[in-house]
Amino acid sequence: MPKPVRKIVFPVAGLGTRFLPATKVVPKEMLPVVDKPLIQYAVEEALEAGIDQFIFVTGRGKHAIEDHFDHAYELEQTLAEKNKHDFLEEIGRTVPKAGNIAFTRQQKPKGLGHAIWCARNFIGDEPFAISLPDMLVDANPSCLKQMVEVYNETGGNVIAVEQCAPEDTNKYGVIAPGAVDGRTLEVTGLVEKPDPSEAPSNLFVLGRYILTPKVFEYLDKQKPGAGGEIQLTDSMASLIGEQPFHALAYEGVSYDCGDKVGFLKANVALSLKREDMAGRVREALAELGLKS
Ligand code: G1P
């Protein structure tokens, strides 16, 4: 068995410009899908995979994330006095074990690779996961859990992939696939945001990664790539051939909540899965002339 994955990095320094003015003071990761902030979905997904040490790479104006994962004494006391035990239990679940959560800052927006590099001293010499909370993955077992199962077999590096429309490869990191074994594919190449005419496939990197700490050796000296940013994809590409590198065509559904329509779709889809809401949501959709 390879070393267990215990740590996860959440890069959450982004400005969330696509959601302004909503994100002027509220971090985009705190936007709710139904009634839970995006970041909490990502944390719960990690916990399901047995990963319980969280490193947030934040930026200015992201305090709400720190507060969300801490006790809220006044609120807890008020809920207790009002005998609202369900809510009390619900918000209690958001508080990780003391010492299992750390925050560092990406002081300049130099790209995803740079954000991950900012977490290097918290990771040390261990394999670790990365999750981009904008991408909400509805899967059972969770996407990261499916990936940990593959990692336990293959060791090395494992990323989740999904197919995109061929014309959309320039929005994502894209893999060149090698040998296929069920849902697991060997990764023989990785390119960030390739033009559709040059993309090695339409399998895109979804925003869930399990990587070895060796990636930091490349991030240390990584030059800016696509969009003038320090790209994680470029440093991961350097690991190919040196260490096992696999992609998992995970089972589940993803919602790109960094996009307004994707965000609305996630809200509708997940509310339709909620027993306490589905009926009324269906009625509301019917009133709008929509089928569900
Ligand atoms: C980032 C990664 C890209 C990945 C994408 C998933 O891009 O660089 O490889 O496919 O997330 O959402 P960004 O969305 O930050 O441009």
Tab-separated table of C-alpha atoms and ligand atoms in Angstrom:
chain	number	residue	atom	x	y	z
A	1	MET	CA	0.000	0.000	0.000
A	2	PRO	CA	1.330	3.472	-0.810
A	3	LYS	CA	1.479	6.089	1.945
A	4	PRO	CA	-2.069	7.134	2.943
A	5	VAL	CA	-3.501	10.443	1.727
A	6	ARG	CA	-4.309	12.476	4.837
A	7	LYS	CA	-3.990	16.068	3.647
A	8	ILE	CA	-5.868	18.183	1.170
A	9	VAL	CA	-5.255	21.646	-0.233
A	10	PHE	CA	-8.144	23.921	-1.155
A	11	PRO	CA	-6.964	26.803	-3.323
A	12	VAL	CA	-9.518	29.505	-2.492
A	13	ALA	CA	-7.696	32.756	-3.170
A	14	GLY	CA	-9.587	33.578	-6.396
A	15	LEU	CA	-11.490	36.858	-6.614
A	16	GLY	CA	-14.699	35.370	-7.988
A	17	THR	CA	-15.134	38.182	-10.492
A	18	ARG	CA	-17.659	36.161	-12.492
A	19	PHE	CA	-20.099	36.429	-9.586
A	20	LEU	CA	-19.776	40.127	-8.814
A	21	PRO	CA	-21.459	41.885	-7.113
A	22	ALA	CA	-22.395	38.799	-5.010
A	23	THR	CA	-18.706	38.135	-4.316
A	24	LYS	CA	-17.713	41.687	-3.398
A	25	VAL	CA	-17.513	40.750	0.293
A	26	VAL	CA	-18.633	37.104	0.279
A	27	PRO	CA	-15.981	34.637	-0.946
A	28	LYS	CA	-17.271	32.719	-3.963
A	29	GLU	CA	-16.583	29.480	-2.091
A	30	MET	CA	-19.222	30.561	0.437
A	31	LEU	CA	-22.000	30.799	-2.155
A	32	PRO	CA	-24.645	28.247	-1.213
A	33	VAL	CA	-25.873	25.404	-3.335
A	34	VAL	CA	-29.307	24.789	-1.784
A	35	ASP	CA	-28.275	25.563	1.807
A	36	LYS	CA	-24.632	24.614	2.042
A	37	PRO	CA	-21.618	26.669	0.925
A	38	LEU	CA	-19.629	25.228	-1.966
A	39	ILE	CA	-16.566	24.825	0.213
A	40	GLN	CA	-18.455	22.620	2.636
A	41	TYR	CA	-19.365	20.184	-0.127
A	42	ALA	CA	-15.650	19.951	-0.926
A	43	VAL	CA	-14.702	19.371	2.713
A	44	GLU	CA	-17.369	16.678	3.162
A	45	GLU	CA	-16.189	14.971	-0.012
A	46	ALA	CA	-12.669	14.822	1.416
A	47	LEU	CA	-13.849	13.520	4.782
A	48	GLU	CA	-15.718	10.715	3.035
A	49	ALA	CA	-12.394	9.759	1.430
A	50	GLY	CA	-10.702	9.584	4.850
A	51	ILE	CA	-8.822	12.854	4.325
A	52	ASP	CA	-9.116	15.063	7.394
A	53	GLN	CA	-6.241	17.550	7.380
A	54	PHE	CA	-7.227	20.683	5.526
A	55	ILE	CA	-4.976	23.402	4.165
A	56	PHE	CA	-6.695	26.433	2.710
A	57	VAL	CA	-4.738	28.740	0.449
A	58	THR	CA	-6.700	31.941	0.847
A	59	GLY	CA	-6.332	35.604	-0.025
A	60	ARG	CA	-7.557	38.924	1.266
A	61	GLY	CA	-11.270	39.072	2.064
A	62	LYS	CA	-11.680	35.346	2.732
A	63	HIS	CA	-12.247	35.442	6.491
A	64	ALA	CA	-15.752	34.054	6.156
A	65	ILE	CA	-14.214	30.700	5.209
A	66	GLU	CA	-12.180	30.580	8.435
A	67	ASP	CA	-15.217	31.539	10.481
A	68	HIS	CA	-17.379	28.959	8.748
A	69	PHE	CA	-15.114	26.149	9.962
A	70	ASP	CA	-15.040	27.362	13.569
A	71	HIS	CA	-17.531	27.487	16.424
A	72	ALA	CA	-20.114	30.266	16.346
A	73	TYR	CA	-20.765	30.525	20.065
A	74	GLU	CA	-23.610	33.041	20.083
A	75	LEU	CA	-25.443	31.157	17.377
A	76	GLU	CA	-24.856	27.814	19.107
A	77	GLN	CA	-26.096	29.161	22.422
A	78	THR	CA	-29.207	30.668	20.860
A	79	LEU	CA	-30.003	27.452	19.003
A	80	ALA	CA	-29.536	25.464	22.233
A	81	GLU	CA	-31.856	27.816	24.150
A	82	LYS	CA	-34.492	27.435	21.455
A	83	ASN	CA	-34.081	23.639	21.431
A	84	LYS	CA	-33.149	23.679	17.746
A	85	HIS	CA	-30.995	20.603	18.108
A	86	ASP	CA	-31.070	19.608	14.439
A	87	PHE	CA	-29.510	22.899	13.375
A	88	LEU	CA	-27.075	22.729	16.261
A	89	GLU	CA	-25.910	19.322	15.155
A	90	GLU	CA	-25.730	20.473	11.544
A	91	ILE	CA	-23.484	23.456	12.244
A	92	GLY	CA	-21.411	21.422	14.727
A	93	ARG	CA	-20.451	19.093	11.898
A	94	THR	CA	-18.637	21.918	10.104
A	95	VAL	CA	-15.989	22.263	12.819
A	96	PRO	CA	-12.923	20.079	12.154
A	97	LYS	CA	-10.792	18.572	14.884
A	98	ALA	CA	-8.620	21.269	16.492
A	99	GLY	CA	-5.285	21.548	14.711
A	100	ASN	CA	-6.487	19.781	11.564
A	101	ILE	CA	-7.133	22.976	9.633
A	102	ALA	CA	-4.581	25.536	8.494
A	103	PHE	CA	-4.746	28.703	6.457
A	104	THR	CA	-2.047	30.315	4.410
A	105	ARG	CA	-2.211	33.084	1.850
A	106	GLN	CA	-1.360	33.326	-1.770
A	107	GLN	CA	-0.184	36.913	-1.663
A	108	LYS	CA	-0.292	37.471	-5.429
A	109	PRO	CA	-2.604	35.909	-8.023
A	110	LYS	CA	0.080	34.053	-9.978
A	111	GLY	CA	-1.949	30.995	-10.926
A	112	LEU	CA	-3.094	27.646	-9.573
A	113	GLY	CA	0.410	26.137	-9.582
A	114	HIS	CA	1.667	28.989	-7.441
A	115	ALA	CA	-1.322	28.659	-5.059
A	116	ILE	CA	-0.522	24.975	-4.494
A	117	TRP	CA	3.183	25.748	-4.069
A	118	CYS	CA	2.171	28.144	-1.241
A	119	ALA	CA	0.971	25.057	0.707
A	120	ARG	CA	4.280	23.135	0.369
A	121	ASN	CA	5.461	23.512	3.972
A	122	PHE	CA	2.159	22.182	5.297
A	123	ILE	CA	2.355	19.128	3.081
A	124	GLY	CA	5.975	18.179	3.723
A	125	ASP	CA	6.905	14.764	2.348
A	126	GLU	CA	3.444	13.224	2.017
A	127	PRO	CA	1.072	12.449	-0.807
A	128	PHE	CA	-1.775	14.941	-0.784
A	129	ALA	CA	-5.035	15.778	-2.475
A	130	ILE	CA	-6.191	19.022	-4.069
A	131	SER	CA	-9.789	20.028	-4.592
A	132	LEU	CA	-11.094	23.030	-6.533
A	133	PRO	CA	-14.366	23.778	-4.740
A	134	ASP	CA	-15.903	25.575	-7.744
A	135	MET	CA	-16.371	22.184	-9.293
A	136	LEU	CA	-19.074	20.482	-7.277
A	137	VAL	CA	-19.078	16.729	-7.807
A	138	ASP	CA	-22.175	14.781	-6.909
A	139	ALA	CA	-21.026	11.177	-6.626
A	140	ASN	CA	-21.551	8.181	-4.411
A	141	PRO	CA	-18.960	7.208	-3.246
A	142	SER	CA	-17.459	10.675	-3.423
A	143	CYS	CA	-15.122	11.494	-6.302
A	144	LEU	CA	-12.112	11.716	-3.980
A	145	LYS	CA	-13.032	8.401	-2.388
A	146	GLN	CA	-13.102	6.761	-5.819
A	147	MET	CA	-9.689	8.316	-6.495
A	148	VAL	CA	-8.202	7.141	-3.189
A	149	GLU	CA	-9.298	3.594	-4.095
A	150	VAL	CA	-7.378	3.851	-7.382
A	151	TYR	CA	-4.378	5.445	-5.647
A	152	ASN	CA	-4.233	2.577	-3.149
A	153	GLU	CA	-3.760	0.236	-6.137
A	154	THR	CA	-1.497	2.346	-8.340
A	155	GLY	CA	0.353	4.728	-5.989
A	156	GLY	CA	1.830	7.830	-7.615
A	157	ASN	CA	-0.488	10.479	-9.002
A	158	VAL	CA	-4.198	10.194	-9.737
A	159	ILE	CA	-6.465	12.856	-11.239
A	160	ALA	CA	-10.167	12.768	-12.009
A	161	VAL	CA	-11.208	13.354	-15.611
A	162	GLU	CA	-14.407	13.781	-17.545
A	163	GLN	CA	-15.285	14.343	-21.204
A	164	CYS	CA	-15.971	17.834	-22.448
A	165	ALA	CA	-17.349	19.022	-25.771
A	166	PRO	CA	-14.395	18.964	-28.217
A	167	GLU	CA	-14.666	22.742	-28.713
A	168	ASP	CA	-14.271	23.356	-24.974
A	169	THR	CA	-10.737	21.967	-24.461
A	170	ASN	CA	-9.364	25.517	-24.246
A	171	LYS	CA	-11.167	25.971	-20.907
A	172	TYR	CA	-9.411	23.128	-19.087
A	173	GLY	CA	-6.361	20.988	-18.485
A	174	VAL	CA	-6.572	18.050	-20.915
A	175	ILE	CA	-4.881	14.630	-20.785
A	176	ALA	CA	-3.322	12.445	-23.432
A	177	PRO	CA	-4.635	8.995	-22.480
A	178	GLY	CA	-2.599	5.792	-22.657
A	179	ALA	CA	-3.523	2.253	-21.620
A	180	VAL	CA	-7.050	1.861	-20.295
A	181	ASP	CA	-8.046	-0.451	-17.439
A	182	GLY	CA	-11.773	-0.122	-16.692
A	183	ARG	CA	-12.293	3.477	-15.600
A	184	THR	CA	-8.574	4.041	-14.985
A	185	LEU	CA	-6.372	5.420	-17.754
A	186	GLU	CA	-2.651	5.929	-17.923
A	187	VAL	CA	-1.773	9.581	-18.456
A	188	THR	CA	0.904	10.042	-21.117
A	189	GLY	CA	0.594	13.803	-21.497
A	190	LEU	CA	-1.068	16.863	-19.964
A	191	VAL	CA	-1.731	20.236	-21.581
A	192	GLU	CA	-3.325	23.314	-20.055
A	193	LYS	CA	-6.108	24.885	-22.101
A	194	PRO	CA	-5.142	23.529	-25.536
A	195	ASP	CA	-6.803	24.857	-28.634
A	196	PRO	CA	-9.336	22.246	-29.850
A	197	SER	CA	-7.203	21.717	-32.968
A	198	GLU	CA	-4.247	20.638	-30.808
A	199	ALA	CA	-5.950	18.922	-27.871
A	200	PRO	CA	-4.698	15.363	-27.244
A	201	SER	CA	-8.243	14.270	-26.223
A	202	ASN	CA	-11.446	15.744	-24.820
A	203	LEU	CA	-10.785	14.301	-21.346
A	204	PHE	CA	-10.417	17.265	-19.061
A	205	VAL	CA	-8.949	17.620	-15.594
A	206	LEU	CA	-11.882	18.162	-13.311
A	207	GLY	CA	-10.246	19.778	-10.295
A	208	ARG	CA	-9.603	16.738	-8.099
A	209	TYR	CA	-6.011	15.566	-7.719
A	210	ILE	CA	-3.926	13.164	-5.636
A	211	LEU	CA	-0.267	14.033	-6.089
A	212	THR	CA	3.087	13.071	-4.661
A	213	PRO	CA	5.123	15.830	-2.970
A	214	LYS	CA	7.589	15.536	-5.859
A	215	VAL	CA	5.369	18.008	-7.725
A	216	PHE	CA	6.753	20.759	-5.466
A	217	GLU	CA	10.230	20.238	-6.955
A	218	TYR	CA	8.790	21.267	-10.307
A	219	LEU	CA	6.522	23.984	-8.909
A	220	ASP	CA	9.618	25.503	-7.254
A	221	LYS	CA	10.982	26.428	-10.659
A	222	GLN	CA	7.844	26.419	-12.806
A	223	LYS	CA	7.766	29.184	-15.441
A	224	PRO	CA	4.438	30.845	-16.327
A	225	GLY	CA	2.441	28.924	-18.937
A	226	ALA	CA	-1.073	29.323	-20.393
A	227	GLY	CA	-2.555	32.743	-19.647
A	228	GLY	CA	0.799	33.905	-18.219
A	229	GLU	CA	0.075	31.958	-15.000
A	230	ILE	CA	2.097	29.346	-13.133
A	231	GLN	CA	0.149	26.253	-14.061
A	232	LEU	CA	-0.200	23.156	-11.904
A	233	THR	CA	-0.801	21.204	-15.117
A	234	ASP	CA	2.710	22.013	-16.383
A	235	SER	CA	4.403	20.746	-13.216
A	236	MET	CA	2.217	17.625	-13.199
A	237	ALA	CA	3.237	16.995	-16.805
A	238	SER	CA	6.877	16.837	-15.638
A	239	LEU	CA	6.008	13.908	-13.344
A	240	ILE	CA	4.792	11.765	-16.248
A	241	GLY	CA	7.311	9.035	-17.001
A	242	GLU	CA	9.010	9.589	-13.680
A	243	GLN	CA	6.203	8.325	-11.459
A	244	PRO	CA	2.948	6.429	-12.042
A	245	PHE	CA	0.325	8.877	-13.333
A	246	HIS	CA	-3.287	7.820	-13.786
A	247	ALA	CA	-6.601	9.432	-14.574
A	248	LEU	CA	-9.900	8.166	-13.269
A	249	ALA	CA	-13.031	8.598	-15.344
A	250	TYR	CA	-14.961	8.840	-12.081
A	251	GLU	CA	-18.620	7.883	-11.744
A	252	GLY	CA	-20.833	10.825	-10.899
A	253	VAL	CA	-21.996	14.223	-12.089
A	254	SER	CA	-20.069	17.478	-11.938
A	255	TYR	CA	-21.388	21.027	-11.826
A	256	ASP	CA	-19.103	23.904	-12.736
A	257	CYS	CA	-20.232	26.348	-10.077
A	258	GLY	CA	-17.650	28.891	-11.197
A	259	ASP	CA	-20.100	29.522	-14.008
A	260	LYS	CA	-23.490	31.136	-13.322
A	261	VAL	CA	-25.515	28.636	-15.318
A	262	GLY	CA	-23.595	25.682	-13.843
A	263	PHE	CA	-24.251	27.128	-10.392
A	264	LEU	CA	-27.996	27.432	-11.044
A	265	LYS	CA	-28.073	23.922	-12.482
A	266	ALA	CA	-26.405	22.561	-9.338
A	267	ASN	CA	-28.989	24.314	-7.170
A	268	VAL	CA	-31.889	22.860	-9.113
A	269	ALA	CA	-30.402	19.362	-9.420
A	270	LEU	CA	-29.436	19.069	-5.765
A	271	SER	CA	-32.692	20.531	-4.479
A	272	LEU	CA	-34.556	17.931	-6.529
A	273	LYS	CA	-32.620	15.277	-4.603
A	274	ARG	CA	-33.760	16.654	-1.265
A	275	GLU	CA	-36.776	14.864	0.197
A	276	ASP	CA	-37.819	17.955	2.153
A	277	MET	CA	-37.864	20.138	-0.966
A	278	ALA	CA	-38.242	18.088	-4.146
A	279	GLY	CA	-42.047	18.349	-4.337
A	280	ARG	CA	-42.131	22.116	-3.968
A	281	VAL	CA	-39.208	22.591	-6.336
A	282	ARG	CA	-41.042	20.537	-8.979
A	283	GLU	CA	-44.124	22.697	-8.503
A	284	ALA	CA	-42.050	25.856	-8.813
A	285	LEU	CA	-40.392	24.585	-11.989
A	286	ALA	CA	-43.804	23.666	-13.431
A	287	GLU	CA	-45.048	27.178	-12.649
A	288	LEU	CA	-42.148	28.490	-14.696
A	289	GLY	CA	-43.187	26.194	-17.521
A	290	LEU	CA	-40.268	23.820	-16.991
A	291	LYS	CA	-40.287	20.040	-16.716
A	292	SER	CA	-38.314	18.249	-14.044
B	1	G1P	C1	-8.111	24.995	-13.482
B	1	G1P	C2	-6.982	24.088	-13.965
B	1	G1P	C3	-7.451	23.234	-15.144
B	1	G1P	C4	-8.694	22.464	-14.745
B	1	G1P	C5	-9.790	23.427	-14.244
B	1	G1P	C6	-10.988	22.661	-13.710
B	1	G1P	O1	-8.374	25.950	-14.482
B	1	G1P	O2	-5.864	24.882	-14.334
B	1	G1P	O3	-6.424	22.352	-15.517
B	1	G1P	O4	-9.179	21.725	-15.850
B	1	G1P	O5	-9.283	24.257	-13.185
B	1	G1P	O6	-12.001	23.529	-13.339
B	1	G1P	P1	-9.187	27.314	-14.170
B	1	G1P	O7	-10.627	26.926	-14.087
B	1	G1P	O8	-8.634	27.845	-12.889
B	1	G1P	O9	-8.894	28.211	-15.337
